CSV table of N, CA and C in Angstrom, one decimal:
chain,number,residue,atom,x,y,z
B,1,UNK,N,137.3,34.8,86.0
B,1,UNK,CA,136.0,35.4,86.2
B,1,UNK,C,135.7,35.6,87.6
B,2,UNK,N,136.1,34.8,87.9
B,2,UNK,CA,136.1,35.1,89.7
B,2,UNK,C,136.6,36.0,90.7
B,3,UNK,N,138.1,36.6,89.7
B,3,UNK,CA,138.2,37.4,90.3
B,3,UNK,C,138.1,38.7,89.8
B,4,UNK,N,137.5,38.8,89.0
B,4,UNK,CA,136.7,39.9,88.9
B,4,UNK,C,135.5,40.2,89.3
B,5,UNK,N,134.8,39.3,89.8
B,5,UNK,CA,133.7,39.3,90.5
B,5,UNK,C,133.9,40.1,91.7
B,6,UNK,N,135.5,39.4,92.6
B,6,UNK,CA,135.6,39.8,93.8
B,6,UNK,C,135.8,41.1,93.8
B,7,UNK,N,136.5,41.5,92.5
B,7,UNK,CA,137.0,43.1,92.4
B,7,UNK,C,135.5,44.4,92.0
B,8,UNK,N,134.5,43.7,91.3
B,8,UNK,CA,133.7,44.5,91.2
B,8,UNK,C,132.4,44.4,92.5
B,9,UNK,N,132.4,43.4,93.2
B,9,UNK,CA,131.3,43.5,94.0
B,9,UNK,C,131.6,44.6,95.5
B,10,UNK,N,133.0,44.6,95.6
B,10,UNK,CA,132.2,46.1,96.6
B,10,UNK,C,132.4,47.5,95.7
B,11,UNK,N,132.4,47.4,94.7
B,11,UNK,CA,132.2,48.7,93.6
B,11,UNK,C,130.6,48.6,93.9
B,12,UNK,N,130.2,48.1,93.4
B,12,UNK,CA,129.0,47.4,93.1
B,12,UNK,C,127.9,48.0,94.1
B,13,UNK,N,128.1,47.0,95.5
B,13,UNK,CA,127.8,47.7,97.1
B,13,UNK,C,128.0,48.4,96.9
B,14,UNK,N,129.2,49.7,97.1
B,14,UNK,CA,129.3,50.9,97.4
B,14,UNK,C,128.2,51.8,96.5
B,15,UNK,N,128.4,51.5,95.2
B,15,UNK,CA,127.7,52.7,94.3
B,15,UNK,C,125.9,52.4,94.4
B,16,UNK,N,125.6,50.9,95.1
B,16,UNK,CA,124.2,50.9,95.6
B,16,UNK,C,123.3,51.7,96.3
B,17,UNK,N,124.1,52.2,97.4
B,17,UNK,CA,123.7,53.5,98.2
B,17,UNK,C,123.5,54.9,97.4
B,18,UNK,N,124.2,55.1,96.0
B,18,UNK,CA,124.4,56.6,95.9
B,18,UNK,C,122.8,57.3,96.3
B,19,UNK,N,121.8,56.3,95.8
B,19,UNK,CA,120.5,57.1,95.1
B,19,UNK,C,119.9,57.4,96.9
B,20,UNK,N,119.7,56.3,97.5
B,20,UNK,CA,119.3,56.2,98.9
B,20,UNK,C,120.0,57.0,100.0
B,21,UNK,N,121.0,57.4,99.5
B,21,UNK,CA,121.9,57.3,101.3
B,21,UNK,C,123.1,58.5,100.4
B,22,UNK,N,123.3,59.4,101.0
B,22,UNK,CA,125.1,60.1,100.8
B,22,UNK,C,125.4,60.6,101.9
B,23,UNK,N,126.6,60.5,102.1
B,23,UNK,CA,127.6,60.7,103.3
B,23,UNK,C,127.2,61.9,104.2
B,24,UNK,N,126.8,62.8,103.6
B,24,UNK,CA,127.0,63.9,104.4
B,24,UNK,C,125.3,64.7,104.3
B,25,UNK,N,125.1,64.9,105.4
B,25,UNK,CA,123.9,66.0,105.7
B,25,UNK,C,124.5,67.3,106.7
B,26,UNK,N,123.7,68.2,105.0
B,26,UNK,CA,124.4,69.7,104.5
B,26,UNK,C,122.9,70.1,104.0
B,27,UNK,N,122.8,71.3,104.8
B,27,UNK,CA,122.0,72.1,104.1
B,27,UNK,C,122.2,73.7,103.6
B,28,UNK,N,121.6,74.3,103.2
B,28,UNK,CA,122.1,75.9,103.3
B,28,UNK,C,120.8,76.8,103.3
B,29,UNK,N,120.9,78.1,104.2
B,29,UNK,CA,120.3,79.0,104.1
B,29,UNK,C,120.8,80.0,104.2
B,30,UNK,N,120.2,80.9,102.6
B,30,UNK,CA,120.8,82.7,103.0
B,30,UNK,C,119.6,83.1,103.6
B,31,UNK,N,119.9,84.2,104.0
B,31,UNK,CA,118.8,85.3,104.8
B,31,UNK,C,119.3,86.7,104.5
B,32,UNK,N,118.8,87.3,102.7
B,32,UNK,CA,119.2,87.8,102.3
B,32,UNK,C,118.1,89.2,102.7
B,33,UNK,N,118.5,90.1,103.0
B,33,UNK,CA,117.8,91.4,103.4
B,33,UNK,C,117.5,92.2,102.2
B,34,UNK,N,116.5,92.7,101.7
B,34,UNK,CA,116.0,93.3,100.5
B,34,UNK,C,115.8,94.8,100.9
B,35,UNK,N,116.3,96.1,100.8
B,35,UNK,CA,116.3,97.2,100.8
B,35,UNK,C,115.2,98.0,100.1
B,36,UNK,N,114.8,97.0,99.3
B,36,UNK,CA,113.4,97.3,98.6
B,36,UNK,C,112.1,96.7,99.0
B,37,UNK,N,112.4,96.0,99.6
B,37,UNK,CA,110.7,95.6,100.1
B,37,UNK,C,111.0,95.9,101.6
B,38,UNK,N,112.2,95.7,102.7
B,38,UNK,CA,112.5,96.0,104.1
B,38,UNK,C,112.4,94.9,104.6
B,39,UNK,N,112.2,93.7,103.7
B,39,UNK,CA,111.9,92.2,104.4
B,39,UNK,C,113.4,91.6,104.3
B,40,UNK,N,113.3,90.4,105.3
B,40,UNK,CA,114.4,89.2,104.9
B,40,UNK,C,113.7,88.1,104.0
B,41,UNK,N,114.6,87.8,102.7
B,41,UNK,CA,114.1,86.5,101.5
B,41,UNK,C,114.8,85.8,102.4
B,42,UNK,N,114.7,84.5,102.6
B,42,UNK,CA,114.9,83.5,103.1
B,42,UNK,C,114.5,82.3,102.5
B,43,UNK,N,115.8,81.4,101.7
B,43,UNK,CA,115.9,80.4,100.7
B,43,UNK,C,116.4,79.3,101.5
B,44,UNK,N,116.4,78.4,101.9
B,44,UNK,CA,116.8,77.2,102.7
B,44,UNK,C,116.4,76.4,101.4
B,45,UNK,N,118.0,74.9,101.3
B,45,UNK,CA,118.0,74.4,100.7
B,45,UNK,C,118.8,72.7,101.4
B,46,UNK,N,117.8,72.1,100.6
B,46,UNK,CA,118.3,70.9,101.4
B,46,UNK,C,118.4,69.6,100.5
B,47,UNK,N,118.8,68.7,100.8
B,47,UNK,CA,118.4,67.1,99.9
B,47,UNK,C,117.0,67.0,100.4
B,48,UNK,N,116.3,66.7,98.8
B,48,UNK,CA,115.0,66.3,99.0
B,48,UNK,C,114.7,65.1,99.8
B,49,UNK,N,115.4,64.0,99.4
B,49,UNK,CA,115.3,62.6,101.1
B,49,UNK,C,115.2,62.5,102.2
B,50,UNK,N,115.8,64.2,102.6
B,50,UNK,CA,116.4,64.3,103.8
B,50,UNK,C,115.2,64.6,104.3
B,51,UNK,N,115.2,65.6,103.4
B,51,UNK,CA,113.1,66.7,103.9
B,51,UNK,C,112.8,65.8,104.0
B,52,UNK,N,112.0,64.6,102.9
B,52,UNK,CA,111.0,63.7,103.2
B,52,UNK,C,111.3,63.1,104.3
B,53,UNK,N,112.5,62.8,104.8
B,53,UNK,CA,112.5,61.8,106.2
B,53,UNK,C,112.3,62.8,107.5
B,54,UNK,N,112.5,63.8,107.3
B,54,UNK,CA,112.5,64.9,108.4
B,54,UNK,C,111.4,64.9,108.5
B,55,UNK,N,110.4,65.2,107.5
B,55,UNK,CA,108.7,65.8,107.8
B,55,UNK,C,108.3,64.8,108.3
B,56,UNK,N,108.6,63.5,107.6
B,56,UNK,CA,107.8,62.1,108.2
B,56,UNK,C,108.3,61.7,109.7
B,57,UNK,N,109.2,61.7,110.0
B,57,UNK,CA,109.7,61.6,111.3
B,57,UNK,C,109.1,62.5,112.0
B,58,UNK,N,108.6,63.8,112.0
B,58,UNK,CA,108.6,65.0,112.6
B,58,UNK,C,106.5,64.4,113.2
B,59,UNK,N,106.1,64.5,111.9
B,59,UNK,CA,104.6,64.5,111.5
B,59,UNK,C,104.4,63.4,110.9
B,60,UNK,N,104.8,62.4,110.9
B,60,UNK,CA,104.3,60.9,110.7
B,60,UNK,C,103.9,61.0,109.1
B,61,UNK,N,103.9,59.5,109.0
B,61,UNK,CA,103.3,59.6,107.3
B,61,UNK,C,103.9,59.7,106.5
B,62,UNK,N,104.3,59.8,105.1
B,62,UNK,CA,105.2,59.6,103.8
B,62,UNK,C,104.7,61.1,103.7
B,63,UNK,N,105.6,61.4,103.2
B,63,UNK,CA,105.8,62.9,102.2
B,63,UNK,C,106.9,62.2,101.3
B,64,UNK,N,106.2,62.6,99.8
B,64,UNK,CA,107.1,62.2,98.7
B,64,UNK,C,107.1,64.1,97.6
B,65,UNK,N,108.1,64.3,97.4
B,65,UNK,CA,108.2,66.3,96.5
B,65,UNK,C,108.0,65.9,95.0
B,66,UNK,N,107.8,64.6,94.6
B,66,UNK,CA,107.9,64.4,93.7
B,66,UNK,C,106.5,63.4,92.8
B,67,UNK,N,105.7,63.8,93.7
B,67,UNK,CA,103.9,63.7,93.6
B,67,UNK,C,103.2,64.7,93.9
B,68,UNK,N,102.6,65.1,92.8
B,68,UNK,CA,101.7,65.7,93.4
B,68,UNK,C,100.5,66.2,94.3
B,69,UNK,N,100.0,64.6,94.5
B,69,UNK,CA,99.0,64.6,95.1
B,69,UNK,C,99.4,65.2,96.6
B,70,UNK,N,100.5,65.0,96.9
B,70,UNK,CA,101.0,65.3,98.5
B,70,UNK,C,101.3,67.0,98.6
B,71,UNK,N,101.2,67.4,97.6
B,71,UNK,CA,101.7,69.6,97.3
B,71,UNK,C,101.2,70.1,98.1
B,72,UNK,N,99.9,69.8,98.8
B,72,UNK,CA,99.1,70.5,99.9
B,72,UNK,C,99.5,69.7,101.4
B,73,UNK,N,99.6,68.4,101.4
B,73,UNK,CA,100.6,67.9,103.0
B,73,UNK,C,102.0,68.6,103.0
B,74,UNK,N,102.4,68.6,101.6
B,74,UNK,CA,104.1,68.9,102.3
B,74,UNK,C,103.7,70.6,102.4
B,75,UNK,N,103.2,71.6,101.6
B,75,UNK,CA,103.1,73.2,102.3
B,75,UNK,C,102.8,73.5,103.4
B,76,UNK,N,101.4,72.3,104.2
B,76,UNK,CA,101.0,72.3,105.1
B,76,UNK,C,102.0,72.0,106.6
B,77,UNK,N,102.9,71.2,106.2
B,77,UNK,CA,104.0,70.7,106.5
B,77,UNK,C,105.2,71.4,107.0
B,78,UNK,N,105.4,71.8,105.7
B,78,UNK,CA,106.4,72.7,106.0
B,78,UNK,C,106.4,74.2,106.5
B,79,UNK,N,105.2,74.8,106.5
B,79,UNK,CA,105.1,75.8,106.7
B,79,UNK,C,105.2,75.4,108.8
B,80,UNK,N,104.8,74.4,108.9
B,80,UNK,CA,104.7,74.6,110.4
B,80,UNK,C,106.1,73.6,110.9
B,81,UNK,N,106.8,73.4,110.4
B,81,UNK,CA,108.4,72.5,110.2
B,81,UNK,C,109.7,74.0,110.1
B,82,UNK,N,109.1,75.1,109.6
B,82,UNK,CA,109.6,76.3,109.2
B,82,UNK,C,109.6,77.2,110.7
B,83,UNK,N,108.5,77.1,111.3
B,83,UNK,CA,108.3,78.1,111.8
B,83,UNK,C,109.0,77.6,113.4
B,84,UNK,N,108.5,76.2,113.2
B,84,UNK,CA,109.7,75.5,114.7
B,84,UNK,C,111.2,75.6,114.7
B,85,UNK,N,111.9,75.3,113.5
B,85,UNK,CA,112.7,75.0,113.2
B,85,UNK,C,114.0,76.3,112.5
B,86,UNK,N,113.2,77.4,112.5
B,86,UNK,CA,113.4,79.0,112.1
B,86,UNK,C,112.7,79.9,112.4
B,87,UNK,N,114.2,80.7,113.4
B,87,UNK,CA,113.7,81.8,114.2
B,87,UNK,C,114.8,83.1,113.5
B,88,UNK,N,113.8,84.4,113.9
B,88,UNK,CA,114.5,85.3,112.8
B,88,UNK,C,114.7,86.3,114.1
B,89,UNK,N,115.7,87.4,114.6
B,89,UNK,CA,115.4,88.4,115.3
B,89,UNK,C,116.8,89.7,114.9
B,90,UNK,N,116.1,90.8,115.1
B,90,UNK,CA,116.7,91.7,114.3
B,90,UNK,C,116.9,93.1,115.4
B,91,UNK,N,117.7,93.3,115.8
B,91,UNK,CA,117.6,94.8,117.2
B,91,UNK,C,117.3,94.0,117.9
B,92,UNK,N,117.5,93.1,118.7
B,92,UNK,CA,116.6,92.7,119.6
B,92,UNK,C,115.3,92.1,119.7
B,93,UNK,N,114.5,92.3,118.5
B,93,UNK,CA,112.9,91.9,118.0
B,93,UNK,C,113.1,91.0,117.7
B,94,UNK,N,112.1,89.5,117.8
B,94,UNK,CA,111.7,88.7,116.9
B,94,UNK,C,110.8,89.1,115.7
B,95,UNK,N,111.1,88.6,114.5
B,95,UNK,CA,110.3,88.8,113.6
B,95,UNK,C,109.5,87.8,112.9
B,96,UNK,N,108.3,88.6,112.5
B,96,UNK,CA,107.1,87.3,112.0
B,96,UNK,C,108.3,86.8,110.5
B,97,UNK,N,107.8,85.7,110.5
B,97,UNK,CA,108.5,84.8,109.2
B,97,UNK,C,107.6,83.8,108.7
B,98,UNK,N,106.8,84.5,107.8
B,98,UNK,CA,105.9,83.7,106.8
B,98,UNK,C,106.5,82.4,105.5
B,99,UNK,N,106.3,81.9,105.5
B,99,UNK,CA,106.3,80.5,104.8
B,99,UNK,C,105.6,81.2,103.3
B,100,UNK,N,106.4,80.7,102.3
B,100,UNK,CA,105.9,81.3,100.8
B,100,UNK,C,105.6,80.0,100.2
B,101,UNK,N,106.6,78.5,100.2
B,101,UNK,CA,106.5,77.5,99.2
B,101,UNK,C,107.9,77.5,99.0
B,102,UNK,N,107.8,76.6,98.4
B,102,UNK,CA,108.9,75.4,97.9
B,102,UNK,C,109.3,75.3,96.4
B,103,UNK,N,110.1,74.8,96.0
B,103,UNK,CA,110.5,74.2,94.4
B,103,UNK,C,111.1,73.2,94.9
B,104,UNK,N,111.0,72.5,94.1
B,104,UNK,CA,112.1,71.0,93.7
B,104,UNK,C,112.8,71.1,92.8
B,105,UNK,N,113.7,70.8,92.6
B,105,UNK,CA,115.4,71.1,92.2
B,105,UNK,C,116.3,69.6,91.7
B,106,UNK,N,115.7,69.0,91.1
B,106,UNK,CA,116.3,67.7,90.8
B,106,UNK,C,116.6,66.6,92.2
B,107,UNK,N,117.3,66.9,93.2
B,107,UNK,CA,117.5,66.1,94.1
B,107,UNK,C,117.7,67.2,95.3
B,108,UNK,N,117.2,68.0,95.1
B,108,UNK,CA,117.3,69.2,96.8
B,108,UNK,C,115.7,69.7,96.6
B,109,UNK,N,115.8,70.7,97.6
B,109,UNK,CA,114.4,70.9,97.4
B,109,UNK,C,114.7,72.6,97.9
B,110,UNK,N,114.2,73.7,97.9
B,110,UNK,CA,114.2,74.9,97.9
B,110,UNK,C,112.8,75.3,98.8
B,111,UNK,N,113.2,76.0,99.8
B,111,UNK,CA,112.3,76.5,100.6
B,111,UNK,C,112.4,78.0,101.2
B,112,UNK,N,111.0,78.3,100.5
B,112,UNK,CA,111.6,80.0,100.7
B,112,UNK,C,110.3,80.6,101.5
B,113,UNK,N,110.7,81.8,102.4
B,113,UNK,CA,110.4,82.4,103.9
B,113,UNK,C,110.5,83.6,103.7
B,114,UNK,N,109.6,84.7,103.9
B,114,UNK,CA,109.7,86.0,103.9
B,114,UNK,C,109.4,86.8,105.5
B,115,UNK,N,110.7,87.7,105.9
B,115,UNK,CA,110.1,88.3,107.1
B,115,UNK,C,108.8,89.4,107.2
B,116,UNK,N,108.8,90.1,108.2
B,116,UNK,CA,107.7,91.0,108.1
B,116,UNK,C,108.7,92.4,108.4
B,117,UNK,N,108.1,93.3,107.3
B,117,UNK,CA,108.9,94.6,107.5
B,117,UNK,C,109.8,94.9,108.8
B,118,UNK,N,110.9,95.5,108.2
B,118,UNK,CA,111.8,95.8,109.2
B,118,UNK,C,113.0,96.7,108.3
B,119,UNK,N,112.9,97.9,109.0
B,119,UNK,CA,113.6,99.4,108.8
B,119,UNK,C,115.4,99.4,109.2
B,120,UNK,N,116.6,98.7,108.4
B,120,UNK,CA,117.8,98.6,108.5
B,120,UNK,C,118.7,97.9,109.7
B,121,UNK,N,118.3,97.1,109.3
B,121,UNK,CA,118.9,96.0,110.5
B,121,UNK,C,120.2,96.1,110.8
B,122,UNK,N,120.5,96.6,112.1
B,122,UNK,CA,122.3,96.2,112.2
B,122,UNK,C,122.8,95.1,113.2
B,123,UNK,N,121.4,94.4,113.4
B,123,UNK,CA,122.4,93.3,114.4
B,123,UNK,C,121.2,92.0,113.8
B,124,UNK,N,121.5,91.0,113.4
B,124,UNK,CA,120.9,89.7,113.0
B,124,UNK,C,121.0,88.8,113.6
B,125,UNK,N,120.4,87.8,114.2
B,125,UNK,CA,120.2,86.7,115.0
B,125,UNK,C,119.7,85.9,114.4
B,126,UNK,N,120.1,84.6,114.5
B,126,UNK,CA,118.9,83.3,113.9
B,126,UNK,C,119.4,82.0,114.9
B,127,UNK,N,117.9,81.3,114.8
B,127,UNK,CA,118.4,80.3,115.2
B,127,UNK,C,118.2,79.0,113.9
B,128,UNK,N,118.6,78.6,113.3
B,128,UNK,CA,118.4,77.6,112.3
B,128,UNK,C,118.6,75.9,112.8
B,129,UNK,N,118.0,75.3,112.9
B,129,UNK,CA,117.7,74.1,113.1
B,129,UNK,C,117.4,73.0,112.2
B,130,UNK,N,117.5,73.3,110.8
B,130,UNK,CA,116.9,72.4,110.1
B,130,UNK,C,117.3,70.4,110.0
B,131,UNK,N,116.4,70.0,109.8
B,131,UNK,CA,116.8,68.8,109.9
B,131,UNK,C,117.6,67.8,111.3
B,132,UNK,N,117.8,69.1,112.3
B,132,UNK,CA,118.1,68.4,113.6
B,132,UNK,C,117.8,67.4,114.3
B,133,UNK,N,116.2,67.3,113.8
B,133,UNK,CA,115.0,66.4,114.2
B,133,UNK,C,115.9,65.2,113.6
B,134,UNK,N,116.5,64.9,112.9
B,134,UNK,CA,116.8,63.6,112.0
B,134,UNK,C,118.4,63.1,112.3
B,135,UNK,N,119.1,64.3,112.2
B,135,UNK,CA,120.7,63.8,112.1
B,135,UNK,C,121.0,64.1,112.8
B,136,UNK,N,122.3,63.3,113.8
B,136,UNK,CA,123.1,64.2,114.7
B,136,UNK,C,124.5,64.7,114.3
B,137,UNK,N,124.0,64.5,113.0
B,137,UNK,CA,125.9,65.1,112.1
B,137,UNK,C,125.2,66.4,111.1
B,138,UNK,N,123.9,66.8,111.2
B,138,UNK,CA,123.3,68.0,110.7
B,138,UNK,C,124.1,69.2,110.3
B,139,UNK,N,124.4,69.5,109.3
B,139,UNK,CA,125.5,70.9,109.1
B,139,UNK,C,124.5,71.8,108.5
B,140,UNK,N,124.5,73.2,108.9
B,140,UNK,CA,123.1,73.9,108.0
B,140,UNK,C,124.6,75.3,108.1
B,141,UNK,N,124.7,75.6,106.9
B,141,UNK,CA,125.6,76.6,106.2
B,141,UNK,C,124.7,77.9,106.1
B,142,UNK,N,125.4,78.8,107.1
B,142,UNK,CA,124.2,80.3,106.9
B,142,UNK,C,124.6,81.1,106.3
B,143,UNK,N,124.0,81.9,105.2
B,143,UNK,CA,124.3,83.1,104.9
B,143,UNK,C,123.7,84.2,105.3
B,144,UNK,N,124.2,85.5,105.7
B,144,UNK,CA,123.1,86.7,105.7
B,144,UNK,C,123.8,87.8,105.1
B,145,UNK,N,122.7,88.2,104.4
B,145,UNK,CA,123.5,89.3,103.9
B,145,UNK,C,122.4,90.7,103.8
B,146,UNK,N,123.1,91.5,104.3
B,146,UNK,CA,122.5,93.2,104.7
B,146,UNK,C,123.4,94.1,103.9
B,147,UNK,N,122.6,94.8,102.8
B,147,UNK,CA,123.2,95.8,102.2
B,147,UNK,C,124.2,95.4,101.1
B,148,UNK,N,124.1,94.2,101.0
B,148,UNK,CA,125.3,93.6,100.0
B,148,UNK,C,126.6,93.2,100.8
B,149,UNK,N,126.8,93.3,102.0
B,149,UNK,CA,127.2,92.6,103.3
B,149,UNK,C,126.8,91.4,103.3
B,150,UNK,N,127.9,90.6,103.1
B,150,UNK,CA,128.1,88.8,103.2
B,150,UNK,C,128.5,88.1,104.5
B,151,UNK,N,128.0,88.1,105.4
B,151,UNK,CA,128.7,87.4,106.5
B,151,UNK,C,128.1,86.0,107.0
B,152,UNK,N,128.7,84.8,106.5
B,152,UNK,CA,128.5,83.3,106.8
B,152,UNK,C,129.0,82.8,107.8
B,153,UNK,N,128.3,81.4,108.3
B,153,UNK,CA,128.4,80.9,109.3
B,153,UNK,C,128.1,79.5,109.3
B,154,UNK,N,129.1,78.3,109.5
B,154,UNK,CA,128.9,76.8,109.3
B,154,UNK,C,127.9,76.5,110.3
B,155,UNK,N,126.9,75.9,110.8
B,155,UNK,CA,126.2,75.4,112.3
B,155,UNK,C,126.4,74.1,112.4
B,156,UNK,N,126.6,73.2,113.1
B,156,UNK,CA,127.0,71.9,113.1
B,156,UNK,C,126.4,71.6,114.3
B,157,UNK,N,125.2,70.5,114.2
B,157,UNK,CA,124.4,70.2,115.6
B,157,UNK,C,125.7,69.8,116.5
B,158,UNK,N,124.7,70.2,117.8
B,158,UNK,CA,123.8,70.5,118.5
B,158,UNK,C,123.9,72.6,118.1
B,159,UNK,N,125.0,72.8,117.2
B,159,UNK,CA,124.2,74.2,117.5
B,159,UNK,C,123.6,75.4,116.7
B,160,UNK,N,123.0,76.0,116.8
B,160,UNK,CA,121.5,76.4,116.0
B,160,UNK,C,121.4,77.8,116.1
B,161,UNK,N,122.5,78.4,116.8
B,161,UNK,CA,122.2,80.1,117.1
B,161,UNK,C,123.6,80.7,116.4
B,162,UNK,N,123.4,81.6,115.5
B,162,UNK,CA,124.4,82.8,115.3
B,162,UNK,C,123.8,84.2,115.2
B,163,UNK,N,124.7,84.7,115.3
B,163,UNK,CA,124.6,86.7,115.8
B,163,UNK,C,126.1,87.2,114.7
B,164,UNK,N,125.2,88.5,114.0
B,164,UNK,CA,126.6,88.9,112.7
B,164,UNK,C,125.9,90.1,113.2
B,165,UNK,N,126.9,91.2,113.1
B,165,UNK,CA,126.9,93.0,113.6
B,165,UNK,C,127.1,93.2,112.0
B,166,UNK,N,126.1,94.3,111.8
B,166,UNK,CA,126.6,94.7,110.0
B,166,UNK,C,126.3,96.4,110.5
């Protein structure tokens, strides 16, 4: 019996962490260009733990995605978490990047961003930063896509800037 004890207790420890803690901080955003409205959709997605430790770190306080009472701190939150932390520029312009709202997704959270009109983009810039505030092993996975043109880009802190020619 005892040694199975020995054999199951760092099973045991290890799988304690899954719910609190996983190895890796990964997020993703496309920055998907719409031909029909002239805007960038912009979907960032992340581990919802991660957000809540980022916003609270960032702006003090608990943020929990999975209460409601907090729906209006974390939009309030995030919308100004979005606008530090994501920069959009297109020809040379910065573009306005309005904050739409969120979903929760079982254990990620979805956070989506609309630009302000813009007439066929051929040169994309971003700076994406998410979660930087928190990790120094931060990976934010970019997509952009113009025209049905897919071109991706891994970011791995400290760095936060890519440029794709379409």
């Amino acid at each position: 019996m005892k040694k199975l004890w020995l054999l199951l207790l760092p099973i045991v420890f290890l799988l304690s962490f899954t719910e609190l803690w996983h190895p890796y901080h990964v997020g993703s955003v496309e920055i998907n260009y719409s031909s029909k409205s002239k805007t960038f959709e912009v979907t960032g997605r992340f581990f919802l733990d991660d957000l809540e430790n980022g916003l609270g770190k960032k702006y003090g306080g608990a943020f929990h995605f999975n209460d409601e009472k907090y729906k209006t701190k974390l939009n309030e939150a995030l919308s100004r978490y979005c606008q530090e932390y994501f920069k959009l520029k297109t020809d040379n312009k910065f573009l306005k990047v309005n904050y739409i709202g969120y979903e929760e997704d079982h254990e990620s959270v979805n956070v989506y961003l609309e630009s302000e009109p813009v007439a066929n983009p051929k040169k994309v810039e971003a700076a994406v930063s998410f979660l930087y505030n928190l990790f120094d092993d931060q990976i934010n996975i970019v997509h952009i896509i113009v025209n049905g043109d897919r071109k991706s880009e891994k970011l791995t802190y400290p760095n936060r800037y890519l440029y794709k020619q379409f």
